[in-house]
Coordinates of C-alpha atoms in Angstrom, one line a residue:
A256 CA 47.4 59.7 -28.1
A257 CA 48.6 63.2 -29.4
L258 CA 50.8 62.0 -31.9
A259 CA 49.2 59.1 -33.6
I260 CA 46.3 62.2 -34.8
L261 CA 47.4 62.4 -39.0
A262 CA 50.3 60.3 -38.5
S263 CA 48.1 58.2 -41.0
V264 CA 45.5 59.2 -43.4
G265 CA 42.6 56.5 -43.2
V266 CA 43.3 54.9 -39.4
A267 CA 40.9 56.6 -37.4
A268 CA 42.0 57.1 -33.8
A269 CA 39.1 57.5 -31.4
P270 CA 38.4 61.0 -30.0
S271 CA 37.9 61.5 -26.5
S272 CA 35.1 63.6 -25.1
A273 CA 37.8 66.6 -24.1
A274 CA 35.1 68.8 -26.2
E275 CA 31.5 68.8 -27.0
P276 CA 30.8 69.3 -30.1
S277 CA 29.6 73.0 -30.4
K278 CA 27.3 74.9 -32.5
I279 CA 26.8 78.7 -34.5
T280 CA 24.2 79.9 -31.9
P281 CA 22.9 83.5 -31.3
Q282 CA 24.5 83.9 -28.4
L283 CA 28.2 83.2 -29.8
I284 CA 27.8 85.3 -32.7
D285 CA 26.4 88.2 -30.5
A286 CA 29.4 87.7 -28.3
A287 CA 31.6 87.7 -31.7
K288 CA 30.4 91.0 -33.0
K289 CA 31.0 93.0 -29.7
E290 CA 34.9 91.6 -29.8
G291 CA 34.3 93.2 -33.4
K292 CA 37.6 91.7 -35.2
V293 CA 39.1 87.9 -36.0
A294 CA 42.5 87.5 -36.1
F295 CA 43.4 85.2 -38.9
Y296 CA 47.7 83.5 -39.4
T297 CA 47.2 81.1 -42.1
S298 CA 49.6 80.2 -44.8
I299 CA 46.9 79.4 -47.4
E300 CA 47.4 81.7 -50.2
V301 CA 46.5 85.3 -49.9
Q302 CA 43.9 85.4 -52.2
V303 CA 42.1 82.7 -51.1
A304 CA 42.8 84.0 -47.3
E305 CA 40.8 86.9 -48.5
K306 CA 38.0 85.6 -49.6
V307 CA 37.6 82.9 -46.8
G308 CA 38.1 86.4 -45.2
K309 CA 35.6 88.4 -47.2
D310 CA 32.7 85.8 -47.2
F311 CA 32.8 85.5 -43.1
E312 CA 32.3 89.2 -43.3
A313 CA 29.0 88.8 -45.2
R314 CA 27.9 86.1 -43.0
Y315 CA 28.2 88.3 -40.3
P316 CA 28.3 91.5 -40.5
G317 CA 30.4 93.5 -38.1
I318 CA 33.5 90.9 -37.2
R319 CA 36.1 92.0 -39.4
V320 CA 38.7 89.5 -40.7
Q321 CA 42.7 90.5 -40.3
V322 CA 44.6 88.3 -42.2
E323 CA 48.2 87.5 -41.5
R324 CA 49.1 86.0 -44.4
S325 CA 52.8 84.2 -44.0
G326 CA 55.0 81.2 -45.2
S327 CA 53.6 78.2 -42.3
E328 CA 57.8 78.5 -40.9
R329 CA 57.9 82.0 -40.8
I330 CA 54.4 81.3 -39.0
F331 CA 55.9 79.1 -36.5
Q332 CA 58.5 81.6 -35.8
R333 CA 56.1 84.7 -35.5
L334 CA 54.4 82.8 -33.1
G335 CA 56.8 81.8 -30.9
Q336 CA 58.4 85.1 -31.4
E337 CA 55.5 87.2 -29.7
Y338 CA 54.6 84.5 -27.2
G339 CA 58.1 85.0 -26.1
S340 CA 57.5 88.1 -25.9
N341 CA 54.0 87.7 -23.9
I342 CA 52.4 89.0 -27.2
H343 CA 49.2 87.6 -27.9
V344 CA 47.2 89.1 -31.2
A345 CA 46.9 85.7 -33.1
D346 CA 43.0 84.4 -32.1
V347 CA 43.5 81.4 -35.2
V348 CA 45.9 79.9 -37.1
S349 CA 46.2 77.2 -39.9
T350 CA 49.5 76.3 -41.4
S351 CA 50.6 73.3 -43.9
D352 CA 52.7 72.2 -41.3
A353 CA 50.5 69.5 -39.2
A354 CA 53.9 69.6 -36.8
H355 CA 53.3 72.6 -36.3
F356 CA 49.7 71.7 -34.2
I357 CA 51.6 69.0 -32.3
V358 CA 54.4 71.4 -30.8
W359 CA 52.2 73.9 -29.9
K360 CA 49.5 71.4 -28.2
R361 CA 52.6 70.6 -26.0
Q362 CA 53.3 73.8 -25.3
G363 CA 49.6 74.5 -24.5
W364 CA 49.3 77.3 -26.7
L365 CA 45.8 75.7 -28.0
A366 CA 42.1 76.0 -27.3
P367 CA 40.0 72.3 -26.8
Y368 CA 37.5 73.8 -29.5
L369 CA 34.8 70.9 -31.9
P370 CA 33.0 72.3 -34.6
E371 CA 29.8 70.8 -34.9
D372 CA 30.8 70.2 -38.5
V373 CA 34.0 68.5 -37.7
A374 CA 32.4 66.1 -35.2
L375 CA 29.3 64.8 -37.4
H376 CA 31.0 65.5 -40.3
F377 CA 34.9 64.6 -40.8
P378 CA 36.8 60.9 -40.1
A379 CA 37.7 61.0 -36.8
D380 CA 41.7 61.5 -37.8
Q381 CA 40.9 63.9 -39.1
R382 CA 40.9 65.5 -35.9
D383 CA 43.7 65.6 -32.5
P384 CA 41.8 63.5 -29.8
D385 CA 41.5 66.1 -27.6
D386 CA 40.1 68.4 -30.3
T387 CA 42.8 71.5 -30.2
Y388 CA 42.9 70.8 -33.8
A389 CA 41.7 69.7 -37.1
S390 CA 42.3 69.4 -40.8
W391 CA 40.8 72.5 -42.3
R392 CA 41.9 71.8 -45.9
V393 CA 43.9 69.1 -48.2
S394 CA 46.3 69.2 -50.7
L395 CA 49.1 67.9 -52.6
S396 CA 52.1 68.9 -53.3
V397 CA 52.4 68.5 -56.9
M398 CA 55.1 68.8 -59.6
G399 CA 54.3 70.2 -62.7
Y400 CA 55.2 71.3 -66.9
N401 CA 54.8 74.3 -68.6
T402 CA 52.5 73.1 -71.9
K403 CA 54.7 75.7 -74.3
L404 CA 58.1 74.3 -73.5
L405 CA 56.9 70.5 -73.1
K406 CA 55.2 68.5 -74.6
P407 CA 53.1 66.2 -72.8
E408 CA 55.3 62.8 -73.5
E409 CA 58.2 65.2 -73.5
A410 CA 57.3 66.3 -69.5
P411 CA 59.5 63.7 -66.8
K412 CA 56.5 61.1 -65.0
G413 CA 57.9 61.2 -61.6
F414 CA 61.0 63.0 -59.5
A415 CA 63.1 59.8 -60.5
D416 CA 62.4 61.6 -64.3
L417 CA 64.0 65.0 -62.6
L418 CA 67.5 63.5 -61.7
D419 CA 67.8 63.5 -66.2
P420 CA 70.3 66.0 -66.9
K421 CA 68.7 67.8 -69.5
W422 CA 66.8 69.4 -67.0
A423 CA 69.5 71.3 -65.4
G424 CA 68.9 75.0 -64.8
K425 CA 65.1 74.4 -65.8
M426 CA 63.6 73.7 -63.0
V427 CA 62.0 75.3 -59.9
K428 CA 61.4 74.7 -56.0
A429 CA 60.3 75.7 -53.0
N430 CA 62.1 76.1 -50.0
P431 CA 61.0 73.8 -46.6
S432 CA 62.8 76.4 -44.3
Y433 CA 59.9 79.2 -45.7
S434 CA 57.3 76.7 -46.8
G435 CA 55.3 74.4 -44.6
T436 CA 53.8 72.0 -47.8
A437 CA 58.1 72.2 -49.1
L438 CA 58.9 70.6 -45.6
T439 CA 56.0 68.2 -45.4
A440 CA 57.0 66.8 -48.7
T441 CA 60.7 66.8 -48.7
Y442 CA 60.4 64.6 -45.1
Q443 CA 57.8 62.2 -47.4
I444 CA 60.2 62.2 -50.5
S445 CA 63.6 61.4 -48.1
R446 CA 61.4 59.4 -46.2
D447 CA 60.3 57.3 -49.4
I448 CA 63.0 57.7 -52.3
G449 CA 65.9 58.7 -50.0
W450 CA 68.0 61.8 -49.3
Q451 CA 70.0 61.0 -52.5
F452 CA 67.6 62.2 -55.0
F453 CA 67.7 65.7 -53.0
E454 CA 71.7 65.3 -53.3
R455 CA 71.6 64.8 -56.9
L456 CA 68.8 67.1 -57.9
A457 CA 70.3 70.1 -55.6
A458 CA 73.8 69.6 -58.3
L459 CA 70.8 70.6 -61.6
R460 CA 71.2 74.7 -61.0
V461 CA 67.4 74.1 -59.2
M462 CA 65.9 77.8 -59.1
Q463 CA 64.5 77.7 -55.3
V464 CA 62.0 80.1 -54.3
Q465 CA 60.2 80.5 -51.2
S466 CA 56.7 79.4 -50.9
S467 CA 55.4 76.4 -52.3
T468 CA 52.7 79.1 -54.3
E469 CA 55.5 80.4 -56.0
P470 CA 56.6 77.9 -58.2
P471 CA 53.7 77.8 -60.1
K472 CA 53.7 80.4 -60.8
K473 CA 57.3 81.0 -62.1
L474 CA 56.4 77.5 -64.8
S475 CA 53.6 79.6 -65.8
L476 CA 55.9 82.3 -67.1
G477 CA 57.9 80.1 -68.8
E478 CA 60.8 81.1 -66.6
R479 CA 61.4 77.4 -65.5
A480 CA 59.7 74.2 -68.1
V481 CA 59.3 71.6 -65.2
M482 CA 57.9 72.3 -61.5
V483 CA 59.5 69.8 -58.7
D484 CA 56.7 70.9 -55.6
G485 CA 54.4 73.7 -55.6
N486 CA 50.8 73.5 -54.4
E487 CA 47.8 71.9 -56.2
Y488 CA 45.3 74.0 -56.1
V489 CA 47.7 76.9 -56.7
I490 CA 48.4 75.6 -60.4
L491 CA 45.5 74.2 -60.9
Q492 CA 43.8 77.8 -60.7
M493 CA 46.1 79.0 -62.6
R494 CA 45.6 76.0 -65.9
R495 CA 41.7 77.3 -64.8
E496 CA 42.6 81.2 -66.2
G497 CA 44.4 79.7 -69.2
N498 CA 47.5 79.7 -68.2
P499 CA 49.9 76.6 -70.4
V500 CA 50.3 74.8 -67.1
Q501 CA 49.7 70.7 -66.6
I502 CA 49.8 68.4 -63.5
I503 CA 51.7 65.7 -63.3
Y504 CA 51.4 63.4 -60.0
P505 CA 54.5 61.5 -60.3
T506 CA 54.5 57.8 -60.1
E507 CA 56.5 57.1 -56.7
G508 CA 53.0 58.8 -55.4
T509 CA 52.3 62.6 -54.1
P510 CA 53.2 63.9 -50.7
L511 CA 50.0 65.1 -48.5
I512 CA 49.7 68.1 -47.7
I513 CA 47.2 67.8 -44.5
S514 CA 46.9 72.1 -43.4
P515 CA 44.7 71.8 -39.9
S516 CA 43.3 75.0 -38.3
A517 CA 43.4 75.7 -34.4
V518 CA 42.0 78.1 -32.0
M519 CA 44.9 80.1 -29.4
R520 CA 43.9 79.3 -26.2
R521 CA 45.6 82.7 -25.4
A522 CA 43.3 84.5 -28.3
P523 CA 42.4 88.3 -28.0
N524 CA 38.8 87.6 -29.6
P525 CA 37.8 84.2 -28.1
N526 CA 34.1 84.4 -29.0
A527 CA 35.0 85.3 -32.4
A528 CA 37.9 82.7 -32.7
R529 CA 35.1 80.2 -32.4
L530 CA 32.5 81.8 -34.5
F531 CA 35.9 82.0 -37.3
Q532 CA 36.5 78.3 -36.7
S533 CA 32.7 77.1 -36.8
Y534 CA 32.4 78.3 -39.9
L535 CA 36.5 77.2 -41.5
F536 CA 34.6 73.9 -41.4
T537 CA 30.4 74.8 -42.1
R538 CA 30.4 72.5 -45.5
E539 CA 29.7 75.6 -47.8
A540 CA 33.0 76.9 -46.8
Q541 CA 34.6 73.4 -47.0
Q542 CA 32.8 73.6 -50.8
M543 CA 34.3 77.6 -51.4
L544 CA 37.4 75.8 -50.9
I545 CA 37.2 72.9 -53.9
D546 CA 35.1 75.4 -56.2
A547 CA 36.6 78.5 -55.7
A548 CA 40.3 77.7 -55.3
G549 CA 40.9 74.0 -56.5
M550 CA 41.5 72.8 -52.6
R551 CA 40.2 69.4 -51.3
S552 CA 38.5 68.8 -48.0
F553 CA 38.1 65.8 -45.8
H554 CA 34.0 67.4 -45.2
K555 CA 31.5 64.7 -45.8
L556 CA 28.8 66.6 -47.7
T557 CA 31.1 68.2 -50.1
K558 CA 31.3 67.2 -53.7
D559 CA 34.6 67.2 -55.2
A560 CA 36.1 69.5 -58.3
P561 CA 35.3 67.6 -61.9
D562 CA 38.1 68.6 -62.9
L563 CA 40.9 67.0 -60.3
P564 CA 41.4 63.0 -60.0
A565 CA 39.6 62.0 -56.4
L566 CA 42.2 61.1 -53.9
K567 CA 41.3 57.3 -53.6
D568 CA 42.1 57.8 -57.3
L569 CA 45.7 58.7 -56.4
K570 CA 48.6 56.9 -55.0
V571 CA 49.8 59.3 -52.5
M572 CA 52.6 59.2 -50.1
K573 CA 51.6 58.8 -46.5
E574 CA 51.5 62.5 -44.0
D575 CA 53.6 61.7 -40.7
A576 CA 53.4 64.8 -38.4
A577 CA 54.9 63.4 -36.0
A578 CA 57.9 62.6 -37.2
V579 CA 58.2 66.6 -39.1
A580 CA 57.0 67.7 -35.6
D581 CA 60.8 65.4 -34.1
E582 CA 62.5 66.1 -37.1
A583 CA 61.5 69.5 -38.6
E584 CA 65.5 71.1 -38.1
K585 CA 67.2 67.9 -38.9
I586 CA 65.1 68.2 -42.3
K587 CA 66.4 71.9 -42.7
E588 CA 69.7 71.6 -41.9
R589 CA 70.4 68.5 -43.9
Y590 CA 68.2 69.8 -47.2
T591 CA 70.7 73.5 -46.6
R592 CA 73.3 71.6 -46.4
Y593 CA 72.7 70.8 -50.5
F594 CA 70.5 73.2 -51.9
G595 CA 71.9 75.9 -49.6
T596 CA 69.6 79.1 -48.1

């Protein structure tokens, strides 16, 4: 049953009573303050991670948030190396590769913990049946273009359009060996469109960057005219700041990226970890992700960003974390065969 979670958004898996909903209590706050810090491993853009940390610190003075930001696949490697050496630093972990949480759960690394907001306000299919993780944020891997370099009518409409030789040397994309967003998107595109898309794309001299936060920045600088993939929330932030970028939701469907969060079973600051995890899922923290960072949320009491189309109005590809968990190395290997490292 655990593998059903996040496997198909919109299909509810009834959670078991693995963990009772946990409220933020004075006792939890006091215990967290005695620990004094929480280490947060995350793949979210560093400015957003630090904004989340500062907001938490303002709400709970005396508890410092130590942000460790890296690409999802690097976080996965780092945790594996640390745990292999019996080193336990991370308290709370969130990556953009939902498959990681399936793997970590199998390894027994995650602590059952159910924030009250998750129990009350999140769809059942957005929490693990054993409550070891839940969907902290949701975004999309979008295409995009530079509005100074292309007119709207000249811009590609979908993935198939990117294979036109006229885009050779003009595109940028993230690397699935570093980025969980890119890995998840690569799986969804290869499943729905076919690997031949990537094989043909690789022949067009695509600029490769590591993180999925980078393509929108290359686009904005005019280094490339078209973005094959990248975080919707980053390109939206750049557009809000007046940069010449525009989002494209591909006609074939837009890859859906779900980023869970979990408390580590061997967390060195377990009370601060639980308080921080509860905070991450509050309506206020979720709304801040939407308003300040252009994210999306499954929290039923949040309001969508007014400058983004609602998820229900978009054609999105289906998330399948269980398949990615089993196929990750094959996906990276095949991608590298076409694009190099």
